[in-house]
Amino acid sequence: MRPHPAPQSSRHGTGLLAVLAVIAVLGGAAFLGATLTVAQRAVRLAAEGGAWSGPAGSAAPMSAAELVEALREDHSIGSRLDTTEEFCAEPEGADEPDPFLCTSAMDTDVVRIVAFESVEVAAEAGRAMREARSDGDAHDAQDTREVCHFVLVWLTHHGLDQGEREDMAADARSAAGC
């Protein structure tokens, strides 16, 4: 039996950078620099054997569409557009599934919701979007929050105040069970 080689950080390099570019677009980022930080952290976490599954005991993580439906009960979410095929498609020519790819995405008139396979990837994506905004990178994300395996992004044209965003994030945590 031959020992398995240690995971290489470049193993998912091209696909990962493509996915992280999508994350930047989802946050409205015009600058890709923050996504490179995410790439380094995510690849390091994968190499260290980090967990990439959903919350313990969950069969399958809730989709962005399911979370939107749950939030519609208490929030004035009108129009909805499923953007999964646009943002979460596997890059052409990929040799194997990319563990960093979002699983579903939905744009609404109130919030953009992006679902990931795991809490860890969602946390890194949200952190990168906030860092990009605080570094002065030009994008129109007013606020970004991680909720379980979701990233919620409120764009400036949505017009929700901080209290409304906090209420929606709390309701999303409750609906997603975290």
PDB file of C-alpha atoms in Angstrom:
ATOM      1  CA  MET A   1       0.000   0.000   0.000  1.00  0.00           C
ATOM      2  CA  ARG A   2       1.490   3.340  -1.051  1.00  0.00           C
ATOM      3  CA  PRO A   3       0.968   6.361   1.204  1.00  0.00           C
ATOM      4  CA  HIS A   4      -1.330   9.046  -0.166  1.00  0.00           C
ATOM      5  CA  PRO A   5       0.428  12.298  -1.043  1.00  0.00           C
ATOM      6  CA  ALA A   6      -0.462  15.386   0.940  1.00  0.00           C
ATOM      7  CA  PRO A   7      -3.154  17.551  -0.690  1.00  0.00           C
ATOM      8  CA  GLN A   8      -1.698  20.176  -2.999  1.00  0.00           C
ATOM      9  CA  SER A   9      -3.021  23.730  -2.821  1.00  0.00           C
ATOM     10  CA  SER A  10      -3.157  23.836  -6.620  1.00  0.00           C
ATOM     11  CA  ARG A  11      -5.369  20.738  -6.845  1.00  0.00           C
ATOM     12  CA  HIS A  12      -8.522  22.810  -7.352  1.00  0.00           C
ATOM     13  CA  GLY A  13      -6.693  25.955  -8.443  1.00  0.00           C
ATOM     14  CA  THR A  14      -8.321  26.872 -11.739  1.00  0.00           C
ATOM     15  CA  GLY A  15     -11.838  25.811 -10.800  1.00  0.00           C
ATOM     16  CA  LEU A  16     -11.515  27.400  -7.366  1.00  0.00           C
ATOM     17  CA  LEU A  17     -10.440  30.739  -8.781  1.00  0.00           C
ATOM     18  CA  ALA A  18     -13.371  30.646 -11.218  1.00  0.00           C
ATOM     19  CA  VAL A  19     -15.775  29.926  -8.370  1.00  0.00           C
ATOM     20  CA  LEU A  20     -14.268  32.661  -6.233  1.00  0.00           C
ATOM     21  CA  ALA A  21     -14.641  35.084  -9.106  1.00  0.00           C
ATOM     22  CA  VAL A  22     -18.345  34.188  -9.090  1.00  0.00           C
ATOM     23  CA  ILE A  23     -18.430  34.904  -5.356  1.00  0.00           C
ATOM     24  CA  ALA A  24     -16.966  38.322  -6.030  1.00  0.00           C
ATOM     25  CA  VAL A  25     -19.633  38.984  -8.658  1.00  0.00           C
ATOM     26  CA  LEU A  26     -22.347  37.800  -6.266  1.00  0.00           C
ATOM     27  CA  GLY A  27     -21.174  40.406  -3.775  1.00  0.00           C
ATOM     28  CA  GLY A  28     -21.012  43.038  -6.474  1.00  0.00           C
ATOM     29  CA  ALA A  29     -17.216  43.217  -6.205  1.00  0.00           C
ATOM     30  CA  ALA A  30     -15.371  44.855  -9.044  1.00  0.00           C
ATOM     31  CA  PHE A  31     -11.966  43.824  -7.719  1.00  0.00           C
ATOM     32  CA  LEU A  32     -10.835  40.205  -7.543  1.00  0.00           C
ATOM     33  CA  GLY A  33      -8.112  40.668  -4.912  1.00  0.00           C
ATOM     34  CA  ALA A  34     -10.303  39.707  -1.964  1.00  0.00           C
ATOM     35  CA  THR A  35     -11.241  36.455  -3.664  1.00  0.00           C
ATOM     36  CA  LEU A  36      -7.590  35.458  -3.833  1.00  0.00           C
ATOM     37  CA  THR A  37      -7.514  35.676  -0.039  1.00  0.00           C
ATOM     38  CA  VAL A  38     -10.564  33.421   0.074  1.00  0.00           C
ATOM     39  CA  ALA A  39      -8.860  30.994  -2.293  1.00  0.00           C
ATOM     40  CA  GLN A  40      -5.798  30.749  -0.086  1.00  0.00           C
ATOM     41  CA  ARG A  41      -7.876  30.252   3.082  1.00  0.00           C
ATOM     42  CA  ALA A  42     -10.260  27.751   1.498  1.00  0.00           C
ATOM     43  CA  VAL A  43      -7.488  25.692  -0.087  1.00  0.00           C
ATOM     44  CA  ARG A  44      -5.558  25.737   3.207  1.00  0.00           C
ATOM     45  CA  LEU A  45      -8.668  24.568   5.096  1.00  0.00           C
ATOM     46  CA  ALA A  46      -9.205  21.758   2.576  1.00  0.00           C
ATOM     47  CA  ALA A  47      -5.552  20.734   2.814  1.00  0.00           C
ATOM     48  CA  GLU A  48      -5.829  20.643   6.606  1.00  0.00           C
ATOM     49  CA  GLY A  49      -8.774  18.269   6.321  1.00  0.00           C
ATOM     50  CA  GLY A  50     -11.448  20.831   7.193  1.00  0.00           C
ATOM     51  CA  ALA A  51     -15.065  19.726   7.227  1.00  0.00           C
ATOM     52  CA  TRP A  52     -16.948  20.621   4.060  1.00  0.00           C
ATOM     53  CA  SER A  53     -20.307  19.170   4.878  1.00  0.00           C
ATOM     54  CA  GLY A  54     -23.398  20.930   6.156  1.00  0.00           C
ATOM     55  CA  PRO A  55     -24.453  21.218   9.799  1.00  0.00           C
ATOM     56  CA  ALA A  56     -24.232  17.973  11.778  1.00  0.00           C
ATOM     57  CA  GLY A  57     -27.243  15.741  11.302  1.00  0.00           C
ATOM     58  CA  SER A  58     -28.566  17.518   8.222  1.00  0.00           C
ATOM     59  CA  ALA A  59     -29.432  15.379   5.216  1.00  0.00           C
ATOM     60  CA  ALA A  60     -29.129  18.139   2.622  1.00  0.00           C
ATOM     61  CA  PRO A  61     -28.603  21.848   3.134  1.00  0.00           C
ATOM     62  CA  MET A  62     -31.574  24.127   2.440  1.00  0.00           C
ATOM     63  CA  SER A  63     -31.491  25.778  -0.982  1.00  0.00           C
ATOM     64  CA  ALA A  64     -31.571  29.523  -1.619  1.00  0.00           C
ATOM     65  CA  ALA A  65     -35.107  29.193  -3.025  1.00  0.00           C
ATOM     66  CA  GLU A  66     -36.295  27.398   0.118  1.00  0.00           C
ATOM     67  CA  LEU A  67     -34.818  30.099   2.341  1.00  0.00           C
ATOM     68  CA  VAL A  68     -36.469  32.813   0.250  1.00  0.00           C
ATOM     69  CA  GLU A  69     -39.835  31.051   0.642  1.00  0.00           C
ATOM     70  CA  ALA A  70     -39.346  30.857   4.409  1.00  0.00           C
ATOM     71  CA  LEU A  71     -38.398  34.547   4.607  1.00  0.00           C
ATOM     72  CA  ARG A  72     -41.385  35.653   2.508  1.00  0.00           C
ATOM     73  CA  GLU A  73     -43.686  34.892   5.446  1.00  0.00           C
ATOM     74  CA  ASP A  74     -42.271  37.786   7.498  1.00  0.00           C
ATOM     75  CA  HIS A  75     -40.536  40.016   4.950  1.00  0.00           C
ATOM     76  CA  SER A  76     -41.782  41.870   1.893  1.00  0.00           C
ATOM     77  CA  ILE A  77     -39.922  39.854  -0.723  1.00  0.00           C
ATOM     78  CA  GLY A  78     -41.650  40.323  -4.044  1.00  0.00           C
ATOM     79  CA  SER A  79     -39.761  39.471  -7.210  1.00  0.00           C
ATOM     80  CA  ARG A  80     -37.453  36.473  -7.261  1.00  0.00           C
ATOM     81  CA  LEU A  81     -34.980  35.280  -9.854  1.00  0.00           C
ATOM     82  CA  ASP A  82     -33.201  31.940  -9.600  1.00  0.00           C
ATOM     83  CA  THR A  83     -29.588  32.694 -10.556  1.00  0.00           C
ATOM     84  CA  THR A  84     -28.216  29.217  -9.782  1.00  0.00           C
ATOM     85  CA  GLU A  85     -27.336  28.404 -13.392  1.00  0.00           C
ATOM     86  CA  GLU A  86     -25.609  31.757 -13.813  1.00  0.00           C
ATOM     87  CA  PHE A  87     -23.504  31.748 -10.639  1.00  0.00           C
ATOM     88  CA  CYS A  88     -23.235  28.122  -9.527  1.00  0.00           C
ATOM     89  CA  ALA A  89     -22.475  26.255 -12.756  1.00  0.00           C
ATOM     90  CA  GLU A  90     -19.495  23.921 -12.822  1.00  0.00           C
ATOM     91  CA  PRO A  91     -16.781  25.382 -15.086  1.00  0.00           C
ATOM     92  CA  GLU A  92     -16.538  23.732 -18.501  1.00  0.00           C
ATOM     93  CA  GLY A  93     -13.828  21.131 -18.721  1.00  0.00           C
ATOM     94  CA  ALA A  94     -13.656  20.503 -14.968  1.00  0.00           C
ATOM     95  CA  ASP A  95     -12.116  17.120 -14.220  1.00  0.00           C
ATOM     96  CA  GLU A  96     -13.904  16.685 -10.894  1.00  0.00           C
ATOM     97  CA  PRO A  97     -16.623  18.480  -8.908  1.00  0.00           C
ATOM     98  CA  ASP A  98     -15.400  21.642  -7.228  1.00  0.00           C
ATOM     99  CA  PRO A  99     -16.100  21.628  -3.461  1.00  0.00           C
ATOM    100  CA  PHE A 100     -16.073  25.427  -3.382  1.00  0.00           C
ATOM    101  CA  LEU A 101     -18.927  25.927  -5.829  1.00  0.00           C
ATOM    102  CA  CYS A 102     -22.157  27.472  -4.569  1.00  0.00           C
ATOM    103  CA  THR A 103     -25.109  25.084  -4.644  1.00  0.00           C
ATOM    104  CA  SER A 104     -27.869  27.613  -5.410  1.00  0.00           C
ATOM    105  CA  ALA A 105     -28.427  31.351  -5.696  1.00  0.00           C
ATOM    106  CA  MET A 106     -31.463  33.617  -5.804  1.00  0.00           C
ATOM    107  CA  ASP A 107     -31.815  37.339  -6.381  1.00  0.00           C
ATOM    108  CA  THR A 108     -34.826  39.100  -4.917  1.00  0.00           C
ATOM    109  CA  ASP A 109     -35.932  42.695  -4.727  1.00  0.00           C
ATOM    110  CA  VAL A 110     -34.789  42.739  -1.081  1.00  0.00           C
ATOM    111  CA  VAL A 111     -31.780  40.433  -0.695  1.00  0.00           C
ATOM    112  CA  ARG A 112     -29.427  38.226  -2.710  1.00  0.00           C
ATOM    113  CA  ILE A 113     -29.061  34.749  -1.186  1.00  0.00           C
ATOM    114  CA  VAL A 114     -26.300  32.325  -2.112  1.00  0.00           C
ATOM    115  CA  ALA A 115     -26.154  28.795  -0.681  1.00  0.00           C
ATOM    116  CA  PHE A 116     -22.988  26.761  -0.315  1.00  0.00           C
ATOM    117  CA  GLU A 117     -22.322  23.141   0.570  1.00  0.00           C
ATOM    118  CA  SER A 118     -20.859  24.096   3.947  1.00  0.00           C
ATOM    119  CA  VAL A 119     -20.772  26.694   6.660  1.00  0.00           C
ATOM    120  CA  GLU A 120     -17.002  27.114   6.226  1.00  0.00           C
ATOM    121  CA  VAL A 121     -17.142  28.110   2.557  1.00  0.00           C
ATOM    122  CA  ALA A 122     -20.046  30.497   3.212  1.00  0.00           C
ATOM    123  CA  ALA A 123     -18.093  32.101   6.055  1.00  0.00           C
ATOM    124  CA  GLU A 124     -15.052  32.649   3.846  1.00  0.00           C
ATOM    125  CA  ALA A 125     -17.156  34.087   1.016  1.00  0.00           C
ATOM    126  CA  GLY A 126     -18.940  36.523   3.342  1.00  0.00           C
ATOM    127  CA  ARG A 127     -15.681  37.550   5.004  1.00  0.00           C
ATOM    128  CA  ALA A 128     -14.056  38.238   1.617  1.00  0.00           C
ATOM    129  CA  MET A 129     -16.993  40.404   0.519  1.00  0.00           C
ATOM    130  CA  ARG A 130     -16.832  42.459   3.720  1.00  0.00           C
ATOM    131  CA  GLU A 131     -13.062  42.846   3.443  1.00  0.00           C
ATOM    132  CA  ALA A 132     -13.393  44.014  -0.150  1.00  0.00           C
ATOM    133  CA  ARG A 133     -15.957  46.625   0.909  1.00  0.00           C
ATOM    134  CA  SER A 134     -13.844  47.838   3.853  1.00  0.00           C
ATOM    135  CA  ASP A 135     -10.739  48.029   1.640  1.00  0.00           C
ATOM    136  CA  GLY A 136     -12.569  50.495  -0.587  1.00  0.00           C
ATOM    137  CA  ASP A 137     -13.115  48.155  -3.524  1.00  0.00           C
ATOM    138  CA  ALA A 138     -15.957  49.435  -5.661  1.00  0.00           C
ATOM    139  CA  HIS A 139     -19.044  47.297  -5.308  1.00  0.00           C
ATOM    140  CA  ASP A 140     -22.580  48.037  -4.261  1.00  0.00           C
ATOM    141  CA  ALA A 141     -22.985  45.589  -1.359  1.00  0.00           C
ATOM    142  CA  GLN A 142     -24.419  47.504   1.573  1.00  0.00           C
ATOM    143  CA  ASP A 143     -24.193  44.581   3.988  1.00  0.00           C
ATOM    144  CA  THR A 144     -23.129  40.933   3.871  1.00  0.00           C
ATOM    145  CA  ARG A 145     -23.933  38.274   6.458  1.00  0.00           C
ATOM    146  CA  GLU A 146     -23.266  34.566   6.740  1.00  0.00           C
ATOM    147  CA  VAL A 147     -26.196  32.505   7.950  1.00  0.00           C
ATOM    148  CA  CYS A 148     -25.337  28.825   8.291  1.00  0.00           C
ATOM    149  CA  HIS A 149     -24.307  27.761   4.786  1.00  0.00           C
ATOM    150  CA  PHE A 150     -25.811  30.900   3.183  1.00  0.00           C
ATOM    151  CA  VAL A 151     -24.415  34.314   2.372  1.00  0.00           C
ATOM    152  CA  LEU A 152     -27.001  37.104   2.407  1.00  0.00           C
ATOM    153  CA  VAL A 153     -26.059  40.228   0.454  1.00  0.00           C
ATOM    154  CA  TRP A 154     -28.029  43.456   0.640  1.00  0.00           C
ATOM    155  CA  LEU A 155     -27.189  45.790  -2.199  1.00  0.00           C
ATOM    156  CA  THR A 156     -27.414  49.565  -1.786  1.00  0.00           C
ATOM    157  CA  HIS A 157     -30.444  49.852  -4.055  1.00  0.00           C
ATOM    158  CA  HIS A 158     -32.470  47.483  -1.823  1.00  0.00           C
ATOM    159  CA  GLY A 159     -32.884  50.260   0.760  1.00  0.00           C
ATOM    160  CA  LEU A 160     -33.263  48.191   3.945  1.00  0.00           C
ATOM    161  CA  ASP A 161     -31.996  49.791   7.125  1.00  0.00           C
ATOM    162  CA  GLN A 162     -29.682  47.989   9.533  1.00  0.00           C
ATOM    163  CA  GLY A 163     -32.492  46.852  11.833  1.00  0.00           C
ATOM    164  CA  GLU A 164     -34.418  45.308   8.935  1.00  0.00           C
ATOM    165  CA  ARG A 165     -31.283  43.505   7.723  1.00  0.00           C
ATOM    166  CA  GLU A 166     -30.572  42.196  11.235  1.00  0.00           C
ATOM    167  CA  ASP A 167     -34.177  40.966  11.563  1.00  0.00           C
ATOM    168  CA  MET A 168     -33.957  39.197   8.208  1.00  0.00           C
ATOM    169  CA  ALA A 169     -30.628  37.568   9.138  1.00  0.00           C
ATOM    170  CA  ALA A 170     -32.095  36.369  12.462  1.00  0.00           C
ATOM    171  CA  ASP A 171     -35.164  34.966  10.672  1.00  0.00           C
ATOM    172  CA  ALA A 172     -32.874  33.255   8.147  1.00  0.00           C
ATOM    173  CA  ARG A 173     -30.879  31.644  10.994  1.00  0.00           C
ATOM    174  CA  SER A 174     -34.104  30.393  12.502  1.00  0.00           C
ATOM    175  CA  ALA A 175     -35.417  29.038   9.192  1.00  0.00           C
ATOM    176  CA  ALA A 176     -32.097  27.342   8.372  1.00  0.00           C
ATOM    177  CA  GLY A 177     -31.776  25.885  11.879  1.00  0.00           C
ATOM    178  CA  CYS A 178     -28.530  27.420  13.041  1.00  0.00           C
TER     179      CYS A 178
END
